[in-house]
XYZ file of C-alpha atoms in Angstrom:
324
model
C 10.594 -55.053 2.122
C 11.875 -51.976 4.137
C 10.031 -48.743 3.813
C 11.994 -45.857 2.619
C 12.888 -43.577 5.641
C 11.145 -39.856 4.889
C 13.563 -37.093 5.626
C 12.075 -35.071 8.220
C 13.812 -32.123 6.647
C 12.363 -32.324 3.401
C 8.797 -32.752 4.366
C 9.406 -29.240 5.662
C 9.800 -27.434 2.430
C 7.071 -26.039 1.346
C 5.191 -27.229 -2.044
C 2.820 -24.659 -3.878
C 0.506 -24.936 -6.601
C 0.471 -21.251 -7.046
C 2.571 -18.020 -6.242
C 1.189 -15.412 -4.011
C 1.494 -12.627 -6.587
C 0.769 -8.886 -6.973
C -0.904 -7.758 -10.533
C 1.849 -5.599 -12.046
C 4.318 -8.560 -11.170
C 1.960 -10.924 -13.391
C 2.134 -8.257 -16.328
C -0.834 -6.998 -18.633
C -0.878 -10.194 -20.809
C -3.892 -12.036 -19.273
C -3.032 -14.956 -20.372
C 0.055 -16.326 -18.754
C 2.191 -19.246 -18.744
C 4.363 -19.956 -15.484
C 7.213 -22.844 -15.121
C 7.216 -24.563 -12.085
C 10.116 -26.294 -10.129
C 9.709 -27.978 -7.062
C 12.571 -26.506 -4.379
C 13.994 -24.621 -6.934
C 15.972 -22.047 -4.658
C 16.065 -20.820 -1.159
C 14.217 -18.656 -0.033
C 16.210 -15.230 0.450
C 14.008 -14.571 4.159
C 13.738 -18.305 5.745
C 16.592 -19.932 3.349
C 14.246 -22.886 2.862
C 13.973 -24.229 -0.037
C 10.169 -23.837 -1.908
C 8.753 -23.938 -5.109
C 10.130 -21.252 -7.813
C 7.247 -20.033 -10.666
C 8.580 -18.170 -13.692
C 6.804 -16.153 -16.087
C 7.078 -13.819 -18.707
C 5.722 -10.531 -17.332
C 3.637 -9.152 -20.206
C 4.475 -8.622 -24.030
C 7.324 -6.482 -23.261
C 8.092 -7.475 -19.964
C 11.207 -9.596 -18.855
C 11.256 -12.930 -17.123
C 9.809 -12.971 -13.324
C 10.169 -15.512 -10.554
C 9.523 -15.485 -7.545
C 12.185 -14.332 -4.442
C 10.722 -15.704 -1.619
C 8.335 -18.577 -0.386
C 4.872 -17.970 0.250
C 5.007 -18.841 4.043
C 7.003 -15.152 4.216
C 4.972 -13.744 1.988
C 1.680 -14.800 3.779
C 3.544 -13.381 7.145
C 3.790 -10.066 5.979
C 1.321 -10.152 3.311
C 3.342 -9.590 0.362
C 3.832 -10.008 -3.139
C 6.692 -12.988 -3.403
C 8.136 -10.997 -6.282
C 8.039 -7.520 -5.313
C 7.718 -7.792 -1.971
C 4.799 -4.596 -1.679
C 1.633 -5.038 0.242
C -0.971 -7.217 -1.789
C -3.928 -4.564 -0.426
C -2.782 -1.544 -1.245
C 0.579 -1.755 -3.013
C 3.058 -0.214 -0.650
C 5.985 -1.474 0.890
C 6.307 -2.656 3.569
C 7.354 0.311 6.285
C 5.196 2.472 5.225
C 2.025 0.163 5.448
C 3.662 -0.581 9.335
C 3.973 2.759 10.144
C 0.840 3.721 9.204
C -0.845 1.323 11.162
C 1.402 2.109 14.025
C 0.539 5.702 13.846
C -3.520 4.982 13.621
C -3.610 2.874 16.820
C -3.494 -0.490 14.946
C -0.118 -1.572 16.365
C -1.482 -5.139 16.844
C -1.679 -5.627 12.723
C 1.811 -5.340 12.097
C 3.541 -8.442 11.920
C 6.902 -8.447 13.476
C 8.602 -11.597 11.919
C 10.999 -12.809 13.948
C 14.607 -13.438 11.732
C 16.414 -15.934 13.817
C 15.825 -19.273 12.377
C 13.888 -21.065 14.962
C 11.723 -18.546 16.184
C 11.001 -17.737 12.475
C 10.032 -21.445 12.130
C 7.797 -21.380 15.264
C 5.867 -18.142 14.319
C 5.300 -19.461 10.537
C 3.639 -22.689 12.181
C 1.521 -20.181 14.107
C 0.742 -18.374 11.303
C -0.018 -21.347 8.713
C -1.920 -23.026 12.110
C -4.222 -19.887 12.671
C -5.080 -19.824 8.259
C -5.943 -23.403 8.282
C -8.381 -22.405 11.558
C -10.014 -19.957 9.411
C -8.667 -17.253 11.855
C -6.796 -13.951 10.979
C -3.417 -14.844 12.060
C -2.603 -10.271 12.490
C -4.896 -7.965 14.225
C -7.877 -6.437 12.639
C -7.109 -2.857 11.094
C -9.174 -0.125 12.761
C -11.128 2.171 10.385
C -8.625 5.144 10.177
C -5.748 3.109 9.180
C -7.445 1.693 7.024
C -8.879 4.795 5.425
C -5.505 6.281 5.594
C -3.829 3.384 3.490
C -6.625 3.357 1.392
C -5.934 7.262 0.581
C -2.094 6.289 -0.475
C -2.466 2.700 -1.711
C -1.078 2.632 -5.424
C -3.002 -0.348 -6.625
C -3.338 0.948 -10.270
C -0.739 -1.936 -12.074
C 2.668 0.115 -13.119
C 3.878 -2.262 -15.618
C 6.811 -0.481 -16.031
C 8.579 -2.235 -13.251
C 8.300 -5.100 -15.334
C 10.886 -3.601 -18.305
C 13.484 -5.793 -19.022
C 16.894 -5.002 -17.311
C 19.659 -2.482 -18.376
C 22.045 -4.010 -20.700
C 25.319 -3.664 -18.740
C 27.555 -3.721 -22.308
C 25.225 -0.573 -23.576
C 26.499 1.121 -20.576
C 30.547 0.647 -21.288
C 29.586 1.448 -25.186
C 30.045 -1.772 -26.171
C 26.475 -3.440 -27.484
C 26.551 -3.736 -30.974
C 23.003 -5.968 -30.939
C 21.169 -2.488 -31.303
C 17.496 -3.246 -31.808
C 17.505 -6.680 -31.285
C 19.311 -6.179 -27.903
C 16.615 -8.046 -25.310
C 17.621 -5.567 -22.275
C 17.240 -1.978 -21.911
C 19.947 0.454 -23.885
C 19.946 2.861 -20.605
C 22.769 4.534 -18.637
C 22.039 3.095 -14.877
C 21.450 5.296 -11.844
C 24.398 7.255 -9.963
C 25.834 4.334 -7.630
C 25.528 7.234 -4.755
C 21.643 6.754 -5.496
C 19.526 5.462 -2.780
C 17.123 3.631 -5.095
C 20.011 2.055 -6.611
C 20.365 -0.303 -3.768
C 17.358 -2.134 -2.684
C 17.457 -5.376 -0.872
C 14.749 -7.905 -0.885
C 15.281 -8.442 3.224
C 15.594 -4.870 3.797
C 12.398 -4.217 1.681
C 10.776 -7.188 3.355
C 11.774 -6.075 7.271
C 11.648 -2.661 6.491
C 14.843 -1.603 8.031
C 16.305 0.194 5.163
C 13.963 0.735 2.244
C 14.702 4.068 -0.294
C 11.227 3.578 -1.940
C 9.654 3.435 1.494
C 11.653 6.467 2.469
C 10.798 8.303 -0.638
C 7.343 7.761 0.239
C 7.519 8.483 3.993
C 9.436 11.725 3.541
C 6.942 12.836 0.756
C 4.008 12.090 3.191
C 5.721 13.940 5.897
C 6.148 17.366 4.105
C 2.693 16.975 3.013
C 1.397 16.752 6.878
C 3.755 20.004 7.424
C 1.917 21.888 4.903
C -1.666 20.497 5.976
C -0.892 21.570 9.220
C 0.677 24.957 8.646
C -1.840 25.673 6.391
C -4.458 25.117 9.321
C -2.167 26.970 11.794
C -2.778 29.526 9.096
C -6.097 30.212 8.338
C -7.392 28.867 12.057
C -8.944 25.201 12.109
C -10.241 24.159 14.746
C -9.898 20.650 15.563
C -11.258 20.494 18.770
C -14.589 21.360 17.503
C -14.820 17.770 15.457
C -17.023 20.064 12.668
C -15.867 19.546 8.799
C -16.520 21.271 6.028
C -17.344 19.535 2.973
C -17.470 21.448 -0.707
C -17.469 20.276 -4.023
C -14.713 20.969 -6.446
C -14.638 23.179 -9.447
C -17.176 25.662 -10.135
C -20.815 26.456 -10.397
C -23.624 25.120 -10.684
C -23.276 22.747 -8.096
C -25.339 19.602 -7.652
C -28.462 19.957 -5.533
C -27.417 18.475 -1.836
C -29.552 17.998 0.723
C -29.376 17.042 3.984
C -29.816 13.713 3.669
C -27.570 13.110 0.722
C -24.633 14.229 3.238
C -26.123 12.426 6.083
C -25.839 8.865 4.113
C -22.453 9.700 3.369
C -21.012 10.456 6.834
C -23.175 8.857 9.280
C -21.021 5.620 9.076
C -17.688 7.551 10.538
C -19.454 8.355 14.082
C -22.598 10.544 15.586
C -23.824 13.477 13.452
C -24.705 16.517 16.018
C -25.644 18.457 13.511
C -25.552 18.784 9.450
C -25.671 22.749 7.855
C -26.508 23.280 3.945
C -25.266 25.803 1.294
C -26.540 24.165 -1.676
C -26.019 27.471 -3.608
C -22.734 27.519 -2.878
C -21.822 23.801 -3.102
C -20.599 23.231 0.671
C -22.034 22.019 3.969
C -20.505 22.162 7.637
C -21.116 18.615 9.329
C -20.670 18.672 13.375
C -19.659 15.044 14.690
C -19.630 14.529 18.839
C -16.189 13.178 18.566
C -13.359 14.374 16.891
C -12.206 11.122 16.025
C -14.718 11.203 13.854
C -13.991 13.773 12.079
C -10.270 12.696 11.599
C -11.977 9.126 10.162
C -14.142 10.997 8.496
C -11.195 13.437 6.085
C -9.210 10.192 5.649
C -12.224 8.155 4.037
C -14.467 10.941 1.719
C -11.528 13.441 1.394
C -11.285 13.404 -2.795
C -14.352 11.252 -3.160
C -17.449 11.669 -5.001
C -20.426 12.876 -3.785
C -23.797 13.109 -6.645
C -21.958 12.784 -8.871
C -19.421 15.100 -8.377
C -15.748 15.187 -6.424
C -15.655 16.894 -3.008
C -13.244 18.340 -0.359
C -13.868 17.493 3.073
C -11.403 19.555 5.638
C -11.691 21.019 8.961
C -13.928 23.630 9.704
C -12.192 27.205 11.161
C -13.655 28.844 14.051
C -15.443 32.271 12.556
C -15.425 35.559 15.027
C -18.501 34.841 16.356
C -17.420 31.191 17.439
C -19.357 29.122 15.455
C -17.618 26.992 12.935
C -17.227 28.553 9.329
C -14.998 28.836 6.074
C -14.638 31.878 3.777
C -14.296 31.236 0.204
């Protein structure tokens, strides 16, 4: 008897016994039941066809599935839903530029889009996780403090709401209560946020949330850095000065409690104490260091308590020092 002849093509398409999925996409109902379909759709990155999970994201959330197929996903190291960062929640362009900005250029993954270079790069990719290898470049320290500092990985389970019921918008719903979508006028079609693409978000080429998040970064740096233009930091000294919020009485620091905090960002020249006053100057050789250093333990706790660690200014006499 002849042997059925495989087609070459369909071996291709990928088969998955799970989705690579965020946790706000899975919803807060931990205990959830997913439909699976074996080349259910194509893919809206690769247009190959993979397997499509559904769920029902949370008591009150609406039906999920998945948009694209976990070779894309594991490219860019993405949710296949949402299409955010699994680390640290964020789309796409601004995790990139980030890392672009913090001298880890070699992490981002530039996908190519053409169809067969985006098939030889995925075989690459899947080739270097069967290895056991990190198919991007390692992350350096201060990117990865820096993401760290804006990842959003607290779920927001209100992305999962059901969608806007388009007849409650022309005044025509008469289901009231029992209406399974949101009674909700939709955003302004002017609205950046109102169009979002999943290949725009995935690329990031053109995303609004990205943007949103990018520009509010931005004016954030202009006022850090005004505000040390201001009142004198000085950078090039690589000293920081680290006090604890709110008021007194502040725990009792020593030096030691400060060293085991900051000796891991680079070498300690020198560590100064105020323990009345809840602050101490730390002197690093590198300002590098210090930069590292602001991005990791900037809003972090320290004996209990939450500090600020900023640069130290330049006092009259030259040495470095902060007035309250």
């Amino acid at each position: 008897m002849a042997s059925v002849k495989r087609d070459e093509v369909k071996q291709a398409w990928e088969e998955t016994e799970f989705p690579l999925v965020c946790e706000t996409c899975l919803g807060d109902n931990p205990y959830v039941r997913m439909t699976k379909e074996r080349h259910g759709k194509k893919c809206q990155i690769c247009e190959a066809p993979f397997t499509v999970f559904a769920w029902q994201a949370g008591t009150k959330g609406r039906l999920k599935r998945v948009e694209i197929c976990r070779s894309c996903a594991q490219a860019k190291n993405v949710c296949q839903v949402c299409i955010y960062d699994l680390q640290y929640g964020l789309p796409v362009k601004v995790r990139d530029r980030v890392l672009r900005e913090a001298g880890s250029a070699s992490a981002v993954s530039a996908v190519p889009q053409s169809m067969a270079n985006r098939s030889w790069y995925t075989a690459q990719q899947n080739r270097a996780l069967e290895q056991g290898n990190n198919a991007l470049g390692d992350t350096n320290e201060l990117a990865h403090a820096k993401l760290n500092d804006m990842s959003r990985m607290e779920p927001r389970y209100e992305r999962n709401l059901p969608k806007l019921c388009s007849f409650f918008a022309r005044g025509e719903c008469d289901r009231g209560a029992d209406c399974p979508f949101r009674h909700e006028m939709p955003r302004d079609r002017n609205d950046p946020m109102s169009k979002q693409s999943t290949k725009d978000r995935f690329y990031g080429s053109s995303d609004p949330v990205a943007n949103k998040i990018l520009g509010r970064k931005r004016r954030q740096e202009e006022e850090q850095q005004k505000q040390d233009e201001e009142e004198g930091y000085d950078k090039a000294k690589a000293t920081l000065y680290v006090r604890f919020q709110g008021d007194s009485p502040f725990p009792d620091m020593t030096e030691m409690d400060v060293r085991d905090q900051f000796y891991s960002f680079g070498e300690i020249v020198s560590i100064r104490i105020q323990s009345e006053r809840g602050q101490a100057f730390v002197e690093y050789t590198q300002p590098e260091a210090s930069e590292l250093a602001i991005a990791s333990m900037n809003r972090k706790e320290l004996l209990g308590r939450t500090i600020s660690v900023r640069w130290a200014r330049s006092s009259k006499r030259g040495e470095a020092d902060i007035s309250d």
